[in-house]
Amino acid sequence: MKELKEVFDRLNIEFDEERESKYKGYMDDVLELNKSINLTAITDRDKFIEGHYVDSLACAFLQEFDKARRVVDIGTGGGFPGVPLAIAYPDKEFVLVDSLNKRIKIINSLCEKYEITNVKAIHGRAEELARKSDLRDSFDMCVSRAVANMSTLVELCLPFVKTGGFFVAYKGPESDEEINNSAKAIKTLGGTMDRIAAAEIGPRGTQHRLVIVSKERETPKKYPRKPGTPGKTPIR
Ligand code: SAH
């Protein structure tokens, strides 16, 4: 957990025993459950800490995150980046969304077990949940990692963000083309490309980046389109 402590030092948050035991418990249980239910491709503890915990915390360095109180994580899988952020920031509220109910049930039960009380995981497709009035236009920030290409992703994510809020996509080093191709989708959904920030932290030797989109206008009612369409025919 030394690497994780270093990140906490840089974020000026205390890596106290309570947090450490939550991170450890969550990881141990995910790795154990992973033997029967696919939650992550990572099976090694050090790689888990680096690839899931340290990498997920990258967005905590952004000033936009500092101000956000309510955050939604779309396509959270085994709870990333949502759970590591929630353990670090107990005063923020996190809603985690995934279309696979098995994963959602596990996240909710582990969050209950380890008293990660600021996480609520919801089962459903982003295309459908974004139409619910308590979720649409209601988050200060949306985050998403490893879910879809940037054009598809903005259609799945921006509807959840309040006007004045932000969407942050975790992307790899080879994402120039998909980012360039997403200009029309961003504009159509009511956003503006703010900037691309190099992740200050992240798995060693990689150049992870955070693509920051600000929401300037309400998303038109027709978006997101029906389930599957944003992936099949992205706005170009
Ligand atoms: N964010 C996690 C998981 C990435 S795998 C991580 O970085 O480790 C992608 C996840 O997105 C899967 O769990 C899949 O079920 C979910 N997903 C894909 N399309 C989705 C959609 N339209 N709505 C909700 N979840 C979706």
PDB file of C-alpha atoms and ligand atoms in Angstrom:
ATOM      1  CA  MET A   1       0.000   0.000   0.000  1.00  0.00           C
ATOM      2  CA  LYS A   2       3.097   2.270  -0.016  1.00  0.00           C
ATOM      3  CA  GLU A   3       2.297   3.619  -3.458  1.00  0.00           C
ATOM      4  CA  LEU A   4      -1.217   4.468  -2.442  1.00  0.00           C
ATOM      5  CA  LYS A   5       0.064   6.292   0.628  1.00  0.00           C
ATOM      6  CA  GLU A   6       2.319   8.382  -1.623  1.00  0.00           C
ATOM      7  CA  VAL A   7      -0.681   9.433  -3.693  1.00  0.00           C
ATOM      8  CA  PHE A   8      -2.534  10.405  -0.532  1.00  0.00           C
ATOM      9  CA  ASP A   9       0.459  12.477   0.603  1.00  0.00           C
ATOM     10  CA  ARG A  10       0.406  14.332  -2.692  1.00  0.00           C
ATOM     11  CA  LEU A  11      -3.328  14.906  -2.409  1.00  0.00           C
ATOM     12  CA  ASN A  12      -2.876  16.119   1.176  1.00  0.00           C
ATOM     13  CA  ILE A  13      -5.275  13.549   2.575  1.00  0.00           C
ATOM     14  CA  GLU A  14      -4.430  11.390   5.518  1.00  0.00           C
ATOM     15  CA  PHE A  15      -3.905   7.714   4.705  1.00  0.00           C
ATOM     16  CA  ASP A  16      -5.452   6.645   7.989  1.00  0.00           C
ATOM     17  CA  GLU A  17      -6.069   3.103   9.244  1.00  0.00           C
ATOM     18  CA  GLU A  18      -9.741   3.277   8.409  1.00  0.00           C
ATOM     19  CA  ARG A  19      -9.077   4.074   4.760  1.00  0.00           C
ATOM     20  CA  GLU A  20      -6.257   1.555   4.523  1.00  0.00           C
ATOM     21  CA  SER A  21      -8.453  -1.252   5.837  1.00  0.00           C
ATOM     22  CA  LYS A  22     -11.252  -0.352   3.405  1.00  0.00           C
ATOM     23  CA  TYR A  23      -8.867  -0.440   0.431  1.00  0.00           C
ATOM     24  CA  LYS A  24      -7.365  -3.705   1.593  1.00  0.00           C
ATOM     25  CA  GLY A  25     -10.683  -5.399   2.341  1.00  0.00           C
ATOM     26  CA  TYR A  26     -12.246  -4.340  -0.933  1.00  0.00           C
ATOM     27  CA  MET A  27      -9.231  -5.556  -2.939  1.00  0.00           C
ATOM     28  CA  ASP A  28      -8.997  -8.896  -1.108  1.00  0.00           C
ATOM     29  CA  ASP A  29     -12.682  -9.601  -1.648  1.00  0.00           C
ATOM     30  CA  VAL A  30     -12.692  -8.522  -5.311  1.00  0.00           C
ATOM     31  CA  LEU A  31      -9.699 -10.780  -5.999  1.00  0.00           C
ATOM     32  CA  GLU A  32     -11.373 -13.687  -4.205  1.00  0.00           C
ATOM     33  CA  LEU A  33     -14.755 -13.205  -5.931  1.00  0.00           C
ATOM     34  CA  ASN A  34     -12.951 -12.754  -9.236  1.00  0.00           C
ATOM     35  CA  LYS A  35     -12.242 -16.494  -9.239  1.00  0.00           C
ATOM     36  CA  SER A  36     -15.920 -17.123  -9.986  1.00  0.00           C
ATOM     37  CA  ILE A  37     -17.243 -13.799 -11.345  1.00  0.00           C
ATOM     38  CA  ASN A  38     -15.294 -11.720 -13.816  1.00  0.00           C
ATOM     39  CA  LEU A  39     -14.584  -8.365 -12.143  1.00  0.00           C
ATOM     40  CA  THR A  40     -11.055  -7.547 -13.271  1.00  0.00           C
ATOM     41  CA  ALA A  41      -8.298  -8.903 -15.491  1.00  0.00           C
ATOM     42  CA  ILE A  42      -5.770  -8.108 -12.751  1.00  0.00           C
ATOM     43  CA  THR A  43      -4.935 -10.887 -10.284  1.00  0.00           C
ATOM     44  CA  ASP A  44      -1.729  -9.554  -8.698  1.00  0.00           C
ATOM     45  CA  ARG A  45      -2.017  -7.314  -5.601  1.00  0.00           C
ATOM     46  CA  ASP A  46       0.667  -4.782  -6.540  1.00  0.00           C
ATOM     47  CA  LYS A  47      -0.785  -4.452 -10.013  1.00  0.00           C
ATOM     48  CA  PHE A  48      -4.256  -4.065  -8.528  1.00  0.00           C
ATOM     49  CA  ILE A  49      -3.103  -1.202  -6.313  1.00  0.00           C
ATOM     50  CA  GLU A  50      -1.407   0.501  -9.249  1.00  0.00           C
ATOM     51  CA  GLY A  51      -3.903  -0.249 -12.011  1.00  0.00           C
ATOM     52  CA  HIS A  52      -7.121   0.161 -10.036  1.00  0.00           C
ATOM     53  CA  TYR A  53      -6.433   2.301  -6.985  1.00  0.00           C
ATOM     54  CA  VAL A  54      -3.653   4.699  -8.005  1.00  0.00           C
ATOM     55  CA  ASP A  55      -5.007   5.067 -11.531  1.00  0.00           C
ATOM     56  CA  SER A  56      -8.580   5.716 -10.325  1.00  0.00           C
ATOM     57  CA  LEU A  57      -7.373   8.506  -8.042  1.00  0.00           C
ATOM     58  CA  ALA A  58      -5.888  10.451 -10.981  1.00  0.00           C
ATOM     59  CA  CYS A  59      -8.925  12.677 -11.290  1.00  0.00           C
ATOM     60  CA  ALA A  60      -8.684  13.788  -7.654  1.00  0.00           C
ATOM     61  CA  PHE A  61      -5.861  16.110  -8.745  1.00  0.00           C
ATOM     62  CA  LEU A  62      -8.242  18.184 -10.870  1.00  0.00           C
ATOM     63  CA  GLN A  63      -9.657  21.403  -9.452  1.00  0.00           C
ATOM     64  CA  GLU A  64     -13.049  20.459 -10.959  1.00  0.00           C
ATOM     65  CA  PHE A  65     -13.116  17.348  -8.772  1.00  0.00           C
ATOM     66  CA  ASP A  66     -12.328  19.383  -5.700  1.00  0.00           C
ATOM     67  CA  LYS A  67     -15.536  21.327  -6.131  1.00  0.00           C
ATOM     68  CA  ALA A  68     -17.745  18.386  -7.125  1.00  0.00           C
ATOM     69  CA  ARG A  69     -20.075  17.055  -4.452  1.00  0.00           C
ATOM     70  CA  ARG A  70     -22.086  14.494  -6.434  1.00  0.00           C
ATOM     71  CA  VAL A  71     -20.211  12.234  -8.860  1.00  0.00           C
ATOM     72  CA  VAL A  72     -21.476   9.486 -11.183  1.00  0.00           C
ATOM     73  CA  ASP A  73     -19.259   6.689 -12.582  1.00  0.00           C
ATOM     74  CA  ILE A  74     -20.626   5.194 -15.812  1.00  0.00           C
ATOM     75  CA  GLY A  75     -19.647   1.574 -16.614  1.00  0.00           C
ATOM     76  CA  THR A  76     -17.997   1.085 -13.247  1.00  0.00           C
ATOM     77  CA  GLY A  77     -17.333  -2.691 -13.672  1.00  0.00           C
ATOM     78  CA  GLY A  78     -15.729  -3.800 -10.402  1.00  0.00           C
ATOM     79  CA  GLY A  79     -16.160  -0.276  -8.994  1.00  0.00           C
ATOM     80  CA  PHE A  80     -13.490   1.750 -10.827  1.00  0.00           C
ATOM     81  CA  PRO A  81     -12.807   4.618 -10.604  1.00  0.00           C
ATOM     82  CA  GLY A  82     -15.796   5.161  -8.251  1.00  0.00           C
ATOM     83  CA  VAL A  83     -14.907   3.097  -5.180  1.00  0.00           C
ATOM     84  CA  PRO A  84     -11.277   4.228  -4.718  1.00  0.00           C
ATOM     85  CA  LEU A  85     -12.422   7.865  -5.060  1.00  0.00           C
ATOM     86  CA  ALA A  86     -15.253   7.314  -2.571  1.00  0.00           C
ATOM     87  CA  ILE A  87     -12.931   5.843   0.074  1.00  0.00           C
ATOM     88  CA  ALA A  88     -10.608   8.825  -0.294  1.00  0.00           C
ATOM     89  CA  TYR A  89     -13.441  11.400  -0.208  1.00  0.00           C
ATOM     90  CA  PRO A  90     -16.154  10.328   2.251  1.00  0.00           C
ATOM     91  CA  ASP A  91     -17.844  13.742   2.042  1.00  0.00           C
ATOM     92  CA  LYS A  92     -18.659  13.368  -1.648  1.00  0.00           C
ATOM     93  CA  GLU A  93     -21.526  11.227  -2.870  1.00  0.00           C
ATOM     94  CA  PHE A  94     -20.902   8.585  -5.564  1.00  0.00           C
ATOM     95  CA  VAL A  95     -23.416   6.857  -7.823  1.00  0.00           C
ATOM     96  CA  LEU A  96     -21.954   3.906  -9.760  1.00  0.00           C
ATOM     97  CA  VAL A  97     -23.719   2.602 -12.858  1.00  0.00           C
ATOM     98  CA  ASP A  98     -23.267  -0.676 -14.714  1.00  0.00           C
ATOM     99  CA  SER A  99     -25.438  -2.737 -17.024  1.00  0.00           C
ATOM    100  CA  LEU A 100     -24.295  -6.011 -15.431  1.00  0.00           C
ATOM    101  CA  ASN A 101     -26.309  -6.603 -12.278  1.00  0.00           C
ATOM    102  CA  LYS A 102     -23.881  -9.214 -10.887  1.00  0.00           C
ATOM    103  CA  ARG A 103     -21.217  -6.533 -10.618  1.00  0.00           C
ATOM    104  CA  ILE A 104     -23.614  -4.004  -9.083  1.00  0.00           C
ATOM    105  CA  LYS A 105     -24.715  -6.458  -6.386  1.00  0.00           C
ATOM    106  CA  ILE A 106     -21.123  -7.201  -5.455  1.00  0.00           C
ATOM    107  CA  ILE A 107     -20.213  -3.519  -5.216  1.00  0.00           C
ATOM    108  CA  ASN A 108     -23.198  -2.776  -2.980  1.00  0.00           C
ATOM    109  CA  SER A 109     -22.517  -5.705  -0.693  1.00  0.00           C
ATOM    110  CA  LEU A 110     -18.796  -4.926  -0.382  1.00  0.00           C
ATOM    111  CA  CYS A 111     -19.522  -1.257   0.271  1.00  0.00           C
ATOM    112  CA  GLU A 112     -21.878  -2.290   3.022  1.00  0.00           C
ATOM    113  CA  LYS A 113     -19.371  -4.746   4.473  1.00  0.00           C
ATOM    114  CA  TYR A 114     -16.559  -2.184   4.548  1.00  0.00           C
ATOM    115  CA  GLU A 115     -18.783   0.745   5.498  1.00  0.00           C
ATOM    116  CA  ILE A 116     -18.133   2.724   2.354  1.00  0.00           C
ATOM    117  CA  THR A 117     -21.382   4.570   2.981  1.00  0.00           C
ATOM    118  CA  ASN A 118     -21.095   7.235   0.273  1.00  0.00           C
ATOM    119  CA  VAL A 119     -21.472   4.761  -2.625  1.00  0.00           C
ATOM    120  CA  LYS A 120     -24.719   3.691  -4.247  1.00  0.00           C
ATOM    121  CA  ALA A 121     -24.432   1.295  -7.187  1.00  0.00           C
ATOM    122  CA  ILE A 122     -27.316   1.175  -9.670  1.00  0.00           C
ATOM    123  CA  HIS A 123     -28.031  -1.467 -12.267  1.00  0.00           C
ATOM    124  CA  GLY A 124     -28.991  -0.321 -15.750  1.00  0.00           C
ATOM    125  CA  ARG A 125     -27.823   0.919 -19.086  1.00  0.00           C
ATOM    126  CA  ALA A 126     -26.643   4.515 -19.154  1.00  0.00           C
ATOM    127  CA  GLU A 127     -28.937   5.146 -22.154  1.00  0.00           C
ATOM    128  CA  GLU A 128     -31.976   4.325 -19.995  1.00  0.00           C
ATOM    129  CA  LEU A 129     -30.903   5.667 -16.609  1.00  0.00           C
ATOM    130  CA  ALA A 130     -30.049   9.045 -18.182  1.00  0.00           C
ATOM    131  CA  ARG A 131     -33.804   9.478 -18.815  1.00  0.00           C
ATOM    132  CA  LYS A 132     -34.675   9.274 -15.114  1.00  0.00           C
ATOM    133  CA  SER A 133     -35.380  12.689 -13.658  1.00  0.00           C
ATOM    134  CA  ASP A 134     -33.404  12.061 -10.457  1.00  0.00           C
ATOM    135  CA  LEU A 135     -30.294  11.197 -12.472  1.00  0.00           C
ATOM    136  CA  ARG A 136     -30.414  13.365 -15.586  1.00  0.00           C
ATOM    137  CA  ASP A 137     -28.732  16.788 -15.277  1.00  0.00           C
ATOM    138  CA  SER A 138     -27.983  16.083 -11.635  1.00  0.00           C
ATOM    139  CA  PHE A 139     -24.262  15.465 -11.162  1.00  0.00           C
ATOM    140  CA  ASP A 140     -21.422  17.944 -10.714  1.00  0.00           C
ATOM    141  CA  MET A 141     -19.126  15.436 -12.373  1.00  0.00           C
ATOM    142  CA  CYS A 142     -19.284  12.245 -14.399  1.00  0.00           C
ATOM    143  CA  VAL A 143     -16.266   9.953 -14.656  1.00  0.00           C
ATOM    144  CA  SER A 144     -15.765   6.902 -16.849  1.00  0.00           C
ATOM    145  CA  ARG A 145     -12.876   4.536 -17.537  1.00  0.00           C
ATOM    146  CA  ALA A 146     -12.462   1.870 -20.229  1.00  0.00           C
ATOM    147  CA  VAL A 147     -16.092   1.767 -21.357  1.00  0.00           C
ATOM    148  CA  ALA A 148     -16.371   3.058 -24.939  1.00  0.00           C
ATOM    149  CA  ASN A 149     -14.785   5.290 -27.540  1.00  0.00           C
ATOM    150  CA  MET A 150     -15.004   9.011 -26.823  1.00  0.00           C
ATOM    151  CA  SER A 151     -17.912   9.784 -29.223  1.00  0.00           C
ATOM    152  CA  THR A 152     -20.070   7.038 -27.730  1.00  0.00           C
ATOM    153  CA  LEU A 153     -18.977   7.911 -24.220  1.00  0.00           C
ATOM    154  CA  VAL A 154     -20.069  11.552 -24.330  1.00  0.00           C
ATOM    155  CA  GLU A 155     -23.551  10.439 -25.380  1.00  0.00           C
ATOM    156  CA  LEU A 156     -23.672   7.990 -22.441  1.00  0.00           C
ATOM    157  CA  CYS A 157     -22.191  10.395 -19.906  1.00  0.00           C
ATOM    158  CA  LEU A 158     -22.965  14.081 -20.589  1.00  0.00           C
ATOM    159  CA  PRO A 159     -26.760  13.729 -20.042  1.00  0.00           C
ATOM    160  CA  PHE A 160     -26.058  12.973 -16.348  1.00  0.00           C
ATOM    161  CA  VAL A 161     -24.047  16.185 -15.839  1.00  0.00           C
ATOM    162  CA  LYS A 162     -25.538  19.478 -14.628  1.00  0.00           C
ATOM    163  CA  THR A 163     -25.025  22.505 -16.821  1.00  0.00           C
ATOM    164  CA  GLY A 164     -21.818  23.991 -15.431  1.00  0.00           C
ATOM    165  CA  GLY A 165     -20.507  20.552 -14.483  1.00  0.00           C
ATOM    166  CA  PHE A 166     -17.836  18.315 -16.024  1.00  0.00           C
ATOM    167  CA  PHE A 167     -17.313  14.942 -17.643  1.00  0.00           C
ATOM    168  CA  VAL A 168     -13.874  13.372 -17.207  1.00  0.00           C
ATOM    169  CA  ALA A 169     -12.896  10.420 -19.415  1.00  0.00           C
ATOM    170  CA  TYR A 170      -9.918   8.282 -18.386  1.00  0.00           C
ATOM    171  CA  LYS A 171      -8.068   7.531 -21.611  1.00  0.00           C
ATOM    172  CA  GLY A 172      -4.865   5.821 -22.667  1.00  0.00           C
ATOM    173  CA  PRO A 173      -1.931   7.355 -24.533  1.00  0.00           C
ATOM    174  CA  GLU A 174      -3.222   6.386 -27.958  1.00  0.00           C
ATOM    175  CA  SER A 175      -6.509   8.227 -27.866  1.00  0.00           C
ATOM    176  CA  ASP A 176      -5.751  11.234 -30.118  1.00  0.00           C
ATOM    177  CA  GLU A 177      -7.858   9.973 -32.975  1.00  0.00           C
ATOM    178  CA  GLU A 178     -10.949   9.080 -30.952  1.00  0.00           C
ATOM    179  CA  ILE A 179     -10.710  12.405 -29.127  1.00  0.00           C
ATOM    180  CA  ASN A 180     -10.504  14.327 -32.415  1.00  0.00           C
ATOM    181  CA  ASN A 181     -13.436  12.324 -33.762  1.00  0.00           C
ATOM    182  CA  SER A 182     -15.606  13.229 -30.774  1.00  0.00           C
ATOM    183  CA  ALA A 183     -15.850  16.980 -31.478  1.00  0.00           C
ATOM    184  CA  LYS A 184     -19.288  16.767 -33.058  1.00  0.00           C
ATOM    185  CA  ALA A 185     -20.682  14.473 -30.349  1.00  0.00           C
ATOM    186  CA  ILE A 186     -19.443  16.811 -27.598  1.00  0.00           C
ATOM    187  CA  LYS A 187     -21.072  19.811 -29.253  1.00  0.00           C
ATOM    188  CA  THR A 188     -24.324  17.951 -29.969  1.00  0.00           C
ATOM    189  CA  LEU A 189     -24.658  16.812 -26.357  1.00  0.00           C
ATOM    190  CA  GLY A 190     -24.188  20.347 -25.010  1.00  0.00           C
ATOM    191  CA  GLY A 191     -20.514  20.209 -24.111  1.00  0.00           C
ATOM    192  CA  THR A 192     -17.242  21.930 -24.910  1.00  0.00           C
ATOM    193  CA  MET A 193     -13.814  20.317 -24.877  1.00  0.00           C
ATOM    194  CA  ASP A 194     -12.061  21.979 -21.972  1.00  0.00           C
ATOM    195  CA  ARG A 195      -8.622  20.361 -22.015  1.00  0.00           C
ATOM    196  CA  ILE A 196      -6.667  17.132 -21.942  1.00  0.00           C
ATOM    197  CA  ALA A 197      -4.680  16.712 -18.757  1.00  0.00           C
ATOM    198  CA  ALA A 198      -1.835  14.253 -18.438  1.00  0.00           C
ATOM    199  CA  ALA A 199      -2.692  12.063 -15.468  1.00  0.00           C
ATOM    200  CA  GLU A 200      -0.225  13.124 -12.776  1.00  0.00           C
ATOM    201  CA  ILE A 201      -0.262   9.620 -11.486  1.00  0.00           C
ATOM    202  CA  GLY A 202      -1.050   6.284 -13.032  1.00  0.00           C
ATOM    203  CA  PRO A 203       0.575   2.986 -13.871  1.00  0.00           C
ATOM    204  CA  ARG A 204       4.280   3.527 -14.331  1.00  0.00           C
ATOM    205  CA  GLY A 205       5.494   3.809 -17.874  1.00  0.00           C
ATOM    206  CA  THR A 206       2.132   4.752 -19.296  1.00  0.00           C
ATOM    207  CA  GLN A 207       0.897   8.178 -20.209  1.00  0.00           C
ATOM    208  CA  HIS A 208      -2.646   8.095 -19.041  1.00  0.00           C
ATOM    209  CA  ARG A 209      -4.670  11.175 -19.663  1.00  0.00           C
ATOM    210  CA  LEU A 210      -7.877  12.712 -18.512  1.00  0.00           C
ATOM    211  CA  VAL A 211     -10.114  14.258 -21.140  1.00  0.00           C
ATOM    212  CA  ILE A 212     -12.118  17.054 -19.529  1.00  0.00           C
ATOM    213  CA  VAL A 213     -15.386  18.146 -21.139  1.00  0.00           C
ATOM    214  CA  SER A 214     -17.445  20.946 -19.627  1.00  0.00           C
ATOM    215  CA  LYS A 215     -21.219  21.010 -19.974  1.00  0.00           C
ATOM    216  CA  GLU A 216     -22.349  24.385 -21.215  1.00  0.00           C
ATOM    217  CA  ARG A 217     -25.921  23.713 -22.291  1.00  0.00           C
ATOM    218  CA  GLU A 218     -28.664  21.230 -21.442  1.00  0.00           C
ATOM    219  CA  THR A 219     -28.491  18.010 -23.499  1.00  0.00           C
ATOM    220  CA  PRO A 220     -31.273  17.915 -26.134  1.00  0.00           C
ATOM    221  CA  LYS A 221     -34.127  15.590 -25.114  1.00  0.00           C
ATOM    222  CA  LYS A 222     -33.479  13.147 -27.957  1.00  0.00           C
ATOM    223  CA  TYR A 223     -30.160  12.063 -26.373  1.00  0.00           C
ATOM    224  CA  PRO A 224     -29.032   9.546 -25.398  1.00  0.00           C
ATOM    225  CA  ARG A 225     -30.572   7.503 -28.200  1.00  0.00           C
ATOM    226  CA  LYS A 226     -31.957   4.037 -27.499  1.00  0.00           C
ATOM    227  CA  PRO A 227     -29.737   1.354 -25.881  1.00  0.00           C
ATOM    228  CA  GLY A 228     -26.999   0.210 -28.218  1.00  0.00           C
ATOM    229  CA  THR A 229     -27.324   3.038 -30.734  1.00  0.00           C
ATOM    230  CA  PRO A 230     -24.597   5.307 -29.247  1.00  0.00           C
ATOM    231  CA  GLY A 231     -22.181   2.380 -29.610  1.00  0.00           C
ATOM    232  CA  LYS A 232     -23.326   1.221 -33.038  1.00  0.00           C
ATOM    233  CA  THR A 233     -23.621   4.589 -34.727  1.00  0.00           C
ATOM    234  CA  PRO A 234     -21.659   7.176 -32.753  1.00  0.00           C
ATOM    235  CA  ILE A 235     -22.348  10.846 -33.563  1.00  0.00           C
ATOM    236  CA  ARG A 236     -19.647  11.925 -36.049  1.00  0.00           C
TER     237      ARG A 236
HETATM  238  N1  SAH B   1     -14.691   1.173 -15.411  1.00  0.00           N
HETATM  239  C1  SAH B   1     -14.232  -0.165 -15.059  1.00  0.00           C
HETATM  240  C2  SAH B   1     -14.830  -1.250 -15.956  1.00  0.00           C
HETATM  241  C3  SAH B   1     -14.543  -1.175 -17.423  1.00  0.00           C
HETATM  242  S1  SAH B   1     -15.302  -2.513 -18.326  1.00  0.00           S
HETATM  243  C4  SAH B   1     -12.711  -0.196 -15.084  1.00  0.00           C
HETATM  244  O1  SAH B   1     -12.090   0.725 -15.598  1.00  0.00           O
HETATM  245  O2  SAH B   1     -12.142  -1.169 -14.574  1.00  0.00           O
HETATM  246  C5  SAH B   1     -16.733  -1.692 -19.000  1.00  0.00           C
HETATM  247  C6  SAH B   1     -17.968  -1.795 -18.112  1.00  0.00           C
HETATM  248  O3  SAH B   1     -18.954  -0.930 -18.675  1.00  0.00           O
HETATM  249  C7  SAH B   1     -18.578  -3.186 -18.061  1.00  0.00           C
HETATM  250  O4  SAH B   1     -18.739  -3.577 -16.701  1.00  0.00           O
HETATM  251  C8  SAH B   1     -19.919  -3.044 -18.778  1.00  0.00           C
HETATM  252  O5  SAH B   1     -20.931  -3.855 -18.225  1.00  0.00           O
HETATM  253  C9  SAH B   1     -20.217  -1.555 -18.603  1.00  0.00           C
HETATM  254  N2  SAH B   1     -21.040  -0.938 -19.663  1.00  0.00           N
HETATM  255  C10 SAH B   1     -20.814  -0.973 -20.997  1.00  0.00           C
HETATM  256  N3  SAH B   1     -21.761  -0.275 -21.668  1.00  0.00           N
HETATM  257  C11 SAH B   1     -22.606   0.219 -20.725  1.00  0.00           C
HETATM  258  C12 SAH B   1     -23.796   1.007 -20.783  1.00  0.00           C
HETATM  259  N4  SAH B   1     -24.291   1.421 -21.957  1.00  0.00           N
HETATM  260  N5  SAH B   1     -24.405   1.343 -19.630  1.00  0.00           N
HETATM  261  C13 SAH B   1     -23.920   0.909 -18.440  1.00  0.00           C
HETATM  262  N6  SAH B   1     -22.794   0.156 -18.312  1.00  0.00           N
HETATM  263  C14 SAH B   1     -22.156  -0.196 -19.438  1.00  0.00           C
END
